[in-house]
Amino acid sequence: MNLQEKLQILANSAKYDASCSSSGSLKRRTGKIGTTAFSGICHSFSSDGRCISLLKILLTNCCIFDCKYCLNRKSNNIKRAIFSPVEICTITMNFYKRNYIEGLFLSSGIIKSPDYTMNLMIETIDLLRHKYHFGGYIHAKAIPGTSDILIKKLGHLVDRLSANIELPTASSLKLLAPNKEFKKVDRIMNYVHMNKSKKFVPAGQSTQMIIGATQETDKDIMERSETLYKKYDLKRVFYSAYIPVNKDKLLPSIITPPLKRENRLYQADWLLRFYHFTVSDILDEHHPNFNILLDPKTDWALKHLSEFPKEINTCSYKDLLKIPGVGVTSAKRIYSSRKLFTITFKDLKNMGVVLKRAKYFITCNHKYFINPIFFNKQFIESNLVLEEKELNSHNRKQLSLFE
Amino acid sequence: MKQNDVTYIYQNTFSSLLALIKILIDHKIKPMNLKNTDYNPTLLDTIIELELKDEKSFLFWQIKTSKKIINIAYYVFLSNADNKELIIYYFLLNSLKYQEKIIHMRNLKCVDKALKISAYVSHENHKFKGFTRFKELQNHILYATISPENNILPILSKHFQNRLKNENWIIKDEKRQIISIYDKKNFYLVNASNFSLNELQDCQEEKQIAALWKNFYKTISIKERKNERCRNNFMPKKYWKNMLEMSDEIEKDNK
Ligand code: SF4
């Protein structure tokens, strides 16, 4: 099998992993070639609109496990391949030099045993770091069930080391990935978290779960994320809309992946990490799923209209963050500027506020943008639902699949 | 030196522009026009070229404003915005009065403009950190061509100076006909016409590596998620010309 064909097989098998970010690492390595950028760099975008930052490949797509949702599962009759360490290094170095990529993302199917597979990954990355002197970004996926000593070794070679929880709950994992154990994934995340330092996994860990293959509500999913962020200080949780690559009676029979839902989850995830929201703010037993018509922040604001309108010139920083159409950057700008002058609607536009949305929820110097009798739920909701529809058909940007 | 309706000329460099602005402010002149030496005057223009002491004035700005402010002005200088010199003039004039506070004063037009333009230049530079494509030549030199809207080559070169520090590389801005040459220590910006780069041949493996990359690009996309509009938003077509993996798409577009 030639290199071209191998790359095709092993990139194809790796492409369902959503994470491709290359950010968060500090300058530290003294390789002969390569640096890591704190804010991450996208080198290209594929025709599905996702950022390409890393050479995302599997070491092998051979696997002794049989996870129902996975293309590489044992029971699938597909072409199998395995890279040699030197092959991976050659491609990585040649791609990096030409600035095609920011670094390497290496995952693998399991051959023989988790430890055996991890050892191959370590051998490869060790070669890349110490023989080829590669100083760029490396994200490796740890295989659940690997011994701590190997996690330790690998963690010192890479920027990011992570394990996928795959599905939102332990019972779902049991159902669809019968060979995998929830506990083992948890153990890796805990180990990485406890040992994180400038030299060990400096860019932290992330994880991913598949959305829509199992019965969980958005609330179940977000609560899981919230726990993970708190417990292990994860950098990111990636949500990956379920794509039917296999047929199985345990899998839902859908044709198109639930992309809208995935988008809502990312938006809500953003609210948790940067906007001081908790899951209980935005979802509850009566509303366990996101409103598909409105983004979660707008939806929340409409349910809490009594807290609005907020006066831009005096409300707290935390309150600024709660206004639909105001992002973290613009909230900071408003906060620093209003000490110097009184902010008007026109200034807000210059500060990057999305006025189309924000104007319904604010006053500038105690003035509402139209007659205040229109400050009511029905009026605002009617306008914003259509606004959102327009926004979606004009540019279907997927929100922040990269940092 | 009292008229305001004249065009003042500076020597194409940022420090020269800073020197000119200092003189104008010292003499309380509010200029109509500040242009570099490429400027083609009309018959009605009055042109004044002053003797500029770059180094002394740079020190002045460093002391009187801040690194951050000078950096914003520098990024505006690299842009291709209309009237960028005047924006820099008013931005710096007001910096002397308001100091660091100026950065939060978007109600001043020159500040709003300067911040937006510098952010745009920085954004474009960030894009090119990713979108620049090198190929390897027979003599192991890495060679890339870019075609950015703003004159980002000086700041982009800094990035590659770190990243590819042990390689020899050349980046050519084909729009401005400037090249940046890096010799494993420093990079030098020179006029492209002084160099003939046409005879340079690709290294032996170049074809194979390029094919691997194009193959990877196609393979990594998930067809069930196809969303070209989203891709084109993040990576507008104006960047495609020099991106190896987009050559097939461009061909498709042309048909
Ligand atoms: S362990 Fe499961 S998810 Fe991973 S490659 Fe094997 S079958 Fe796929």
XYZ file of C-alpha atoms and ligand atoms in Angstrom:
666
model
C 0.000 0.000 0.000
C 1.489 3.354 -0.895
C 1.634 6.390 1.367
C -1.075 8.211 -0.525
C -3.564 5.417 0.024
C -2.625 5.023 3.678
C -3.107 8.692 4.340
C -6.488 8.572 2.700
C -7.657 5.633 4.824
C -6.289 6.923 8.102
C -7.449 10.514 7.631
C -10.862 9.296 6.600
C -11.072 7.208 9.758
C -10.022 10.133 11.951
C -12.227 12.837 10.494
C -15.183 12.259 12.800
C -13.289 13.620 15.750
C -14.446 17.201 16.077
C -11.502 18.763 17.820
C -8.966 20.515 15.699
C -8.000 23.459 17.814
C -4.368 24.267 18.264
C -4.583 26.956 20.880
C -3.686 27.430 24.499
C -0.113 26.248 24.502
C 2.648 28.365 25.890
C 5.957 28.928 24.164
C 8.223 26.389 25.664
C 9.728 23.855 23.352
C 13.153 24.296 21.934
C 12.698 22.289 18.778
C 14.634 23.133 15.661
C 11.444 23.794 13.838
C 8.086 24.971 14.978
C 6.245 27.034 17.541
C 2.826 26.966 19.114
C 0.523 29.957 18.911
C -1.517 30.859 21.970
C -4.554 31.820 19.973
C -4.521 28.918 17.545
C -4.279 29.108 13.784
C -6.562 27.640 11.134
C -4.616 26.651 8.042
C -7.537 25.837 5.844
C -11.252 25.094 5.912
C -12.714 21.947 4.413
C -15.858 21.984 2.287
C -17.930 21.172 5.389
C -16.813 24.497 6.880
C -14.608 23.012 9.580
C -11.230 24.441 10.467
C -8.183 22.429 9.429
C -5.392 23.120 11.814
C -3.795 19.765 12.474
C -2.832 16.743 10.442
C -5.636 14.656 11.861
C -4.930 10.955 11.456
C -5.155 7.606 13.150
C -2.055 5.556 13.708
C -4.172 2.617 12.641
C -7.825 1.977 11.948
C -7.532 -1.649 13.017
C -9.505 -2.129 16.204
C -10.357 -4.935 18.568
C -13.406 -3.066 19.874
C -16.810 -2.867 18.319
C -18.355 0.473 19.157
C -21.663 0.630 17.305
C -21.333 4.189 15.969
C -17.751 3.897 14.763
C -16.567 3.408 11.206
C -13.524 1.468 12.418
C -15.338 -1.060 14.560
C -14.164 -4.643 14.355
C -17.288 -5.903 12.622
C -17.017 -3.485 9.689
C -15.548 -4.835 6.518
C -13.312 -1.939 5.508
C -9.765 -1.504 4.272
C -7.350 -1.395 7.197
C -3.978 0.300 7.349
C -1.250 1.149 9.807
C 1.320 3.932 9.686
C 4.898 3.354 10.679
C 6.331 5.985 13.045
C 8.698 7.211 10.338
C 5.858 7.663 7.877
C 3.944 9.842 10.319
C 7.042 11.913 11.035
C 7.818 12.402 7.357
C 4.336 13.623 6.520
C 4.137 15.851 9.576
C 7.503 17.489 8.926
C 6.875 18.019 5.241
C 3.408 19.455 5.841
C 4.604 21.670 8.655
C 7.530 23.134 6.706
C 5.185 24.125 3.916
C 2.829 25.680 6.448
C -0.054 23.361 5.583
C -0.600 22.570 9.242
C -0.118 23.734 12.807
C 0.831 20.280 14.031
C -0.341 16.736 14.525
C -3.500 15.185 15.920
C -2.877 11.531 16.564
C -5.494 9.051 17.632
C -5.753 5.328 17.040
C -7.882 2.241 16.904
C -6.818 -0.378 19.407
C -4.502 -3.117 18.225
C -3.696 -5.988 20.589
C -4.225 -3.968 23.759
C -4.520 -0.371 24.943
C -0.947 -0.427 26.272
C 0.448 -1.877 23.060
C -1.280 0.825 21.038
C -0.207 3.607 23.354
C 3.375 2.434 23.143
C 3.271 2.773 19.379
C 1.908 6.283 19.707
C 4.622 7.184 22.196
C 7.311 5.777 19.951
C 6.012 7.892 17.067
C 5.738 11.143 18.957
C 9.040 10.615 20.720
C 10.676 10.235 17.328
C 8.977 13.370 16.079
C 10.071 15.428 19.065
C 13.585 14.088 19.548
C 14.855 12.936 16.210
C 13.033 15.377 13.969
C 13.093 18.110 16.623
C 9.517 19.088 15.993
C 8.416 21.990 18.201
C 4.900 22.462 16.816
C 1.579 21.499 18.326
C 0.652 17.893 19.107
C -2.701 16.648 20.347
C -2.839 12.947 21.209
C -5.843 10.876 22.175
C -5.250 8.594 25.120
C -6.670 5.099 24.844
C -8.906 4.268 27.809
C -7.489 1.407 29.822
C -3.857 2.425 29.345
C -1.606 2.278 32.382
C -0.715 5.519 34.165
C 2.954 5.267 33.379
C 2.241 5.487 29.649
C -0.113 8.421 30.136
C 2.685 10.098 32.005
C 5.191 9.466 29.232
C 2.908 10.658 26.478
C 1.747 13.700 28.450
C 5.300 14.991 28.559
C 5.625 14.838 24.805
C 2.424 16.512 23.700
C 0.619 19.812 24.097
C -2.805 18.328 24.576
C -3.772 14.864 25.729
C -7.376 13.935 25.961
C -9.848 11.117 26.163
C -13.275 11.098 24.560
C -16.263 10.393 26.740
C -18.012 9.512 23.421
C -21.555 9.682 24.794
C -23.259 11.916 27.339
C -24.036 9.280 29.960
C -22.557 6.048 31.306
C -25.619 4.042 30.337
C -25.413 5.186 26.720
C -21.764 4.286 26.591
C -22.584 0.826 27.862
C -25.245 0.443 25.230
C -23.263 1.579 22.202
C -19.665 0.963 23.208
C -19.903 -2.235 25.205
C -16.116 -2.705 25.304
C -15.537 0.718 26.765
C -15.834 1.657 30.391
C -16.954 4.990 31.671
C -14.622 4.613 34.652
C -11.560 4.202 32.475
C -12.186 7.401 30.543
C -12.794 9.223 33.784
C -9.558 7.886 35.176
C -7.504 9.361 32.332
C -9.156 12.743 32.587
C -8.535 12.752 36.300
C -4.882 11.765 35.876
C -4.269 14.500 33.323
C -6.041 17.051 35.472
C -4.103 16.172 38.626
C -0.734 16.284 36.900
C -1.140 19.200 34.532
C 1.863 21.521 34.480
C 3.965 23.583 32.112
C 5.703 20.402 31.044
C 2.816 17.974 31.224
C -0.055 18.566 28.794
C 0.464 22.360 28.797
C -2.523 23.046 26.523
C -4.853 21.047 28.759
C -7.413 18.481 27.753
C -10.634 18.433 25.813
C -13.224 15.776 25.149
C -15.992 15.045 22.744
C -19.404 13.439 22.780
C -21.741 12.327 20.058
C -25.087 14.062 19.997
C -28.284 12.464 18.809
C -27.247 8.819 18.772
C -28.881 8.248 22.141
C -31.886 9.502 24.080
C -30.401 12.246 26.279
C -31.994 15.676 26.454
C -30.019 18.862 25.980
C -30.225 19.283 29.729
C -28.532 15.898 30.323
C -25.805 16.847 27.883
C -25.169 20.308 29.265
C -25.143 19.036 32.840
C -22.489 16.555 31.866
C -20.422 19.330 30.324
C -20.880 21.545 33.334
C -19.596 18.781 35.608
C -16.630 18.124 33.341
C -15.638 21.775 33.204
C -15.815 22.008 36.975
C -14.248 18.706 37.859
C -11.404 18.526 35.363
C -11.061 22.094 34.193
C -11.435 20.958 30.583
C -10.479 23.417 27.883
C -13.278 22.371 25.594
C -16.117 19.934 25.254
C -16.812 19.185 21.602
C -20.277 18.171 20.502
C -20.422 16.072 17.413
C -23.720 15.624 15.623
C -24.286 11.933 15.101
C -23.510 10.849 11.550
C -24.898 7.477 10.533
C -21.915 5.553 9.163
C -23.179 2.133 10.299
C -26.499 0.343 10.408
C -27.441 -1.143 13.748
C -30.718 -1.736 15.495
C -29.405 0.145 18.526
C -28.713 3.250 16.453
C -31.329 5.793 15.438
C -32.278 5.706 11.786
C -31.588 9.275 10.745
C -30.196 10.481 7.457
C -29.050 14.002 8.224
C -26.973 14.791 11.300
C -28.661 17.060 13.912
C -26.548 20.101 13.082
C -28.933 22.734 14.405
C -28.996 21.024 17.759
C -25.228 20.802 17.768
C -25.072 24.520 17.084
C -27.367 25.310 20.029
C -25.201 23.179 22.306
C -22.101 25.095 21.270
C -23.865 28.378 21.910
C -24.929 27.224 25.350
C -21.449 25.871 26.055
C -20.142 29.340 25.304
C -22.597 30.793 27.823
C -21.289 28.457 30.516
C -17.644 29.226 29.908
C -17.629 32.935 29.241
C -20.942 34.474 30.287
C -21.456 33.272 33.855
C -24.509 31.205 33.030
C -25.282 27.874 34.676
C -27.239 25.048 33.093
C -30.077 25.613 35.544
C -30.391 29.199 34.248
C -31.118 28.098 30.720
C -32.722 24.648 30.969
C -35.063 23.004 33.483
C -37.433 20.059 33.804
C -40.156 21.840 31.895
C -37.766 22.952 29.170
C -35.139 20.213 28.949
C -34.286 21.050 25.322
C -33.199 24.226 23.597
C -35.579 26.364 21.632
C -34.723 25.664 18.035
C -36.062 29.097 16.956
C -33.880 31.276 19.157
C -30.335 31.134 20.467
C -30.124 30.183 24.162
C -29.196 33.647 25.393
C -32.045 35.393 23.607
C -34.386 32.641 24.723
C -33.270 33.148 28.309
C -33.642 36.929 28.099
C -37.189 36.649 26.794
C -38.079 34.384 29.690
C -36.594 36.897 32.108
C -37.829 40.082 30.536
C -38.542 41.605 33.947
C -34.755 41.959 34.390
C -34.615 44.143 31.273
C -34.117 46.667 29.782
C -30.630 47.176 31.158
C -29.123 50.642 31.189
C -25.888 50.386 29.226
C -24.237 53.224 31.090
C -24.760 51.908 34.608
C -25.547 48.190 34.776
C -22.898 45.813 36.131
C -20.376 44.026 33.920
C -22.095 40.729 34.610
C -25.381 42.235 33.487
C -23.773 43.484 30.279
C -22.863 39.908 29.498
C -26.492 38.856 29.837
C -27.667 41.136 27.048
C -28.347 39.302 23.764
C -26.103 40.714 21.052
C -23.383 41.782 23.484
C -20.271 39.585 23.430
C -17.393 39.467 25.869
C -15.268 41.853 23.806
C -17.990 44.435 23.402
C -18.960 44.148 27.092
C -15.376 44.971 28.015
C -15.347 47.898 25.614
C -18.575 49.288 27.007
C -17.300 48.884 30.533
C -14.069 50.827 29.910
C -15.596 53.470 27.680
C -18.549 54.486 29.778
C -16.207 55.785 32.478
C -15.065 58.349 29.916
C -18.278 59.329 28.156
C -21.976 58.558 27.991
C -22.633 55.810 25.492
C -25.257 56.222 22.766
C -26.751 53.680 20.371
C -24.341 54.810 17.675
C -21.319 54.201 19.892
C -22.573 50.690 20.582
C -22.425 49.886 16.929
C -18.783 50.971 16.825
C -18.056 48.719 19.770
C -19.165 45.653 17.883
C -22.534 45.157 19.566
C -25.117 43.384 17.382
C -27.704 46.138 17.670
C -30.292 44.204 15.702
C -30.612 41.979 18.729
C -29.369 44.086 21.613
C -31.560 47.130 21.056
C -34.659 45.408 22.440
C -33.024 44.727 25.773
C -31.291 47.992 26.611
C -31.629 51.686 27.231
C -28.891 54.202 26.421
C -28.970 57.089 28.806
C -32.487 55.950 29.827
C -33.811 56.081 26.305
C -35.392 53.018 24.679
C -34.794 52.813 20.924
C -38.511 53.077 20.128
C -41.613 53.933 22.070
C -41.330 51.914 25.320
C -44.877 50.564 24.932
C -43.334 48.054 22.533
C -41.182 46.634 25.261
C -43.135 43.403 25.596
C -42.462 39.759 24.973
C -44.627 39.238 21.931
C -43.296 42.250 20.067
C -39.670 41.389 20.692
C -40.042 37.678 20.089
C -41.820 38.195 16.777
C -38.996 40.366 15.521
C -36.159 38.244 16.796
C -37.389 34.919 15.470
C -37.465 36.343 11.975
C -34.136 38.043 12.541
C -32.584 34.706 13.477
C -34.066 33.019 10.416
C -32.597 35.676 8.167
C -29.256 35.398 9.854
C -29.248 31.655 9.272
C -30.062 31.805 5.634
C -27.616 34.619 4.942
C -24.621 33.011 6.452
C -24.778 29.612 7.943
C -21.717 30.030 10.019
C -21.168 27.184 12.343
C -20.467 28.728 15.627
C -17.006 28.331 16.961
C -15.891 24.869 16.073
C -12.484 26.254 16.678
C -11.137 28.596 19.288
C 4.966 77.236 6.969
C 1.444 78.232 7.689
C -0.756 77.042 4.883
C -2.934 74.072 5.570
C -3.822 73.283 1.997
C -0.547 71.700 1.070
C 0.501 68.083 0.756
C 3.333 67.054 3.010
C 5.578 64.269 1.862
C 7.276 61.614 3.996
C 9.859 59.005 3.003
C 7.605 55.916 2.796
C 8.632 54.552 6.185
C 6.685 54.568 9.407
C 9.392 56.418 11.310
C 9.488 59.066 8.634
C 5.739 59.551 8.951
C 6.073 59.841 12.727
C 8.790 62.450 12.254
C 6.617 64.447 9.888
C 3.659 64.350 12.249
C 5.830 65.560 15.077
C 6.971 68.599 13.092
C 3.420 69.412 12.055
C 2.175 69.200 15.621
C 5.093 71.303 16.859
C 4.110 74.005 14.388
C 0.389 73.597 15.035
C -0.299 72.740 11.432
C -3.458 70.809 10.600
C -2.526 69.300 7.240
C -4.856 68.569 4.332
C -2.794 65.701 3.055
C 0.113 63.530 4.082
C 1.518 61.314 1.356
C 4.541 59.185 0.662
C 6.970 59.768 -2.172
C 4.929 57.646 -4.582
C 2.315 60.358 -4.634
C 1.543 61.897 -8.022
C 0.683 65.537 -7.408
C -1.909 67.327 -9.521
C -1.286 70.774 -10.925
C -3.152 72.413 -8.075
C -1.166 70.721 -5.314
C 1.458 72.455 -3.318
C 4.038 69.956 -2.185
C 6.287 70.337 0.792
C 9.057 67.929 1.628
C 10.683 68.590 4.963
C 13.907 67.325 6.385
C 12.897 64.615 8.807
C 14.857 63.382 11.819
C 13.376 59.937 12.255
C 15.225 58.620 15.267
C 14.796 61.607 17.491
C 11.095 61.779 16.793
C 10.613 58.083 17.409
C 12.042 58.557 20.857
C 9.648 61.442 21.367
C 6.629 59.286 20.563
C 7.870 56.467 22.724
C 8.139 58.772 25.692
C 4.997 60.785 25.092
C 2.628 57.970 24.167
C 2.971 54.219 24.671
C 4.000 51.033 22.946
C 0.392 50.075 22.492
C -0.520 53.374 20.832
C 2.498 53.316 18.506
C 1.653 49.746 17.588
C -1.905 50.666 16.629
C -0.562 53.528 14.514
C 1.923 51.145 12.883
C -0.792 48.675 11.929
C -2.834 51.510 10.407
C 0.275 52.502 8.494
C 0.484 48.988 7.022
C -3.117 49.133 5.856
C -4.308 50.290 2.478
C -7.020 52.493 3.987
C -7.747 55.833 2.371
C -6.325 58.747 4.278
C -4.527 56.466 6.684
C -1.870 59.109 7.316
C -4.469 61.627 8.425
C -6.095 59.064 10.683
C -2.710 58.407 12.261
C -2.134 62.148 12.577
C -5.343 62.738 14.502
C -4.983 59.551 16.496
C -1.518 60.560 17.675
C -2.501 64.180 18.214
C -5.252 63.055 20.563
C -3.035 60.457 22.225
C -0.839 63.277 23.444
C -3.832 64.712 25.224
C -5.675 61.634 26.438
C -2.813 59.139 26.793
C -3.833 55.479 27.338
C -7.458 56.474 27.766
C -7.615 57.081 24.044
C -7.971 53.368 23.411
C -11.457 53.419 24.941
C -12.628 56.582 23.185
C -14.447 55.195 20.193
C -16.617 58.303 20.137
C -13.628 60.033 18.516
C -13.722 59.201 14.835
C -9.964 58.882 14.444
C -9.878 56.411 17.331
C -12.771 54.361 16.038
C -11.141 54.248 12.612
C -7.644 53.519 13.873
C -8.867 50.668 16.045
C -10.973 49.159 13.300
C -8.258 49.420 10.666
C -5.536 48.048 12.914
C -7.805 45.186 13.943
C -8.428 44.454 10.299
C -4.711 44.383 9.502
C -4.064 42.148 12.454
C -6.919 39.904 11.373
C -5.529 39.609 7.886
C -2.089 38.857 9.238
C -3.573 36.127 11.414
C -5.312 34.607 8.402
C -2.053 34.535 6.475
C -0.244 32.821 9.320
C -2.458 29.912 8.343
C -3.122 30.425 4.638
C 0.449 31.028 3.404
C 1.706 28.014 1.447
C 5.366 27.301 0.903
C 6.911 24.969 -1.590
C 10.401 23.623 -1.344
C 12.869 24.480 -4.065
C 15.799 22.435 -5.253
C 18.234 24.348 -3.078
C 16.005 23.689 -0.014
C 14.688 27.221 0.085
C 11.024 27.460 1.028
C 9.130 29.790 -1.223
C 5.664 31.314 -0.866
C 3.625 33.862 -2.746
C 0.936 35.930 -1.067
C -1.451 38.578 -2.232
C -2.805 40.339 0.845
C -4.919 43.468 0.896
C -2.698 45.183 3.433
C 1.061 45.379 3.564
C 1.394 42.630 6.152
C 4.693 41.190 4.927
C 6.800 42.854 7.666
C 4.659 41.453 10.490
C 4.034 38.111 8.833
C 7.793 37.682 8.378
C 8.258 37.998 12.137
C 5.924 35.071 12.640
C 7.803 32.843 10.224
C 11.127 33.976 11.603
C 10.128 32.187 14.810
C 8.326 29.280 13.300
C 10.743 28.353 10.544
C 13.846 29.649 12.204
C 16.264 27.080 10.808
C 15.033 27.210 7.238
C 15.832 29.570 4.432
C 12.656 31.075 3.145
C 11.340 33.684 0.774
C 7.877 35.198 0.800
C 6.778 37.317 -2.095
C 3.957 39.826 -1.931
C 2.941 39.752 -5.572
C 0.616 42.728 -5.248
C 3.265 45.101 -3.980
C 6.202 43.323 -5.620
C 8.143 43.096 -2.395
C 9.911 40.025 -1.165
C 11.025 39.041 2.276
C 14.199 36.964 2.399
C 15.174 35.090 5.539
C 18.698 33.728 6.025
C 18.188 31.790 9.306
C 18.923 34.947 11.260
C 17.195 38.029 9.921
C 14.724 38.796 7.239
C 15.190 41.513 4.663
C 12.466 43.280 2.735
C 13.537 44.080 -0.789
C 12.043 45.121 -4.054
C 11.075 42.058 -6.088
C 12.391 43.536 -9.302
C 15.927 43.158 -7.938
C 15.510 39.404 -7.952
C 14.616 36.987 -10.628
C 12.837 34.072 -9.015
C 11.661 32.375 -12.154
C 14.526 29.945 -12.623
C 13.945 28.367 -9.247
C 12.957 24.732 -9.629
C 10.892 22.681 -7.226
C 12.626 20.010 -5.194
C 12.156 16.383 -6.152
C 9.536 15.379 -3.596
C 7.510 18.527 -4.066
C 4.949 16.943 -6.372
C 4.376 13.994 -4.097
C 3.958 16.077 -0.940
C 1.605 18.449 -2.710
C -0.499 15.500 -3.857
C -0.625 14.128 -0.298
C -1.881 17.447 0.999
C -4.546 17.840 -1.670
C -5.711 14.324 -0.967
C -5.828 14.980 2.772
C -7.830 18.165 2.219
C -10.486 16.304 0.264
C -10.596 13.313 2.576
C -11.023 15.237 5.821
C -14.324 16.792 4.770
C -17.504 15.066 5.941
C -19.993 14.900 3.101
C -23.038 14.713 5.387
C -22.018 18.095 6.796
C -21.209 19.777 3.511
C -21.487 23.524 3.893
C -19.499 25.444 1.329
C -21.018 28.748 2.277
C -19.657 28.370 5.760
C -16.237 27.468 4.397
C -16.232 30.448 2.093
C -17.094 32.691 5.003
C -14.090 31.615 7.003
C -11.867 31.371 3.959
C -13.064 33.864 1.345
C -12.255 33.190 -2.289
C -9.818 36.090 -2.472
C -7.342 33.920 -0.516
C -7.650 30.823 -2.668
C -5.328 31.832 -5.458
C -2.173 30.923 -3.588
C -3.582 27.987 -1.673
C -2.505 24.678 -3.148
C -5.517 22.691 -1.955
C -7.948 25.092 -3.617
C -6.574 24.790 -7.149
C -9.199 22.212 -8.171
C -12.000 24.366 -6.765
C -10.784 27.371 -8.718
C -10.787 25.304 -11.867
C -14.329 24.160 -11.107
C -15.381 27.785 -10.617
C -13.885 28.833 -13.916
C -15.831 26.238 -15.887
S -12.326 1.850 20.272
Fe -14.392 2.065 19.466
S -14.467 4.223 18.823
Fe -12.303 3.698 19.028
S -11.672 3.029 17.003
Fe -12.259 1.225 18.144
S -14.385 0.888 17.583
Fe -13.895 2.988 17.023
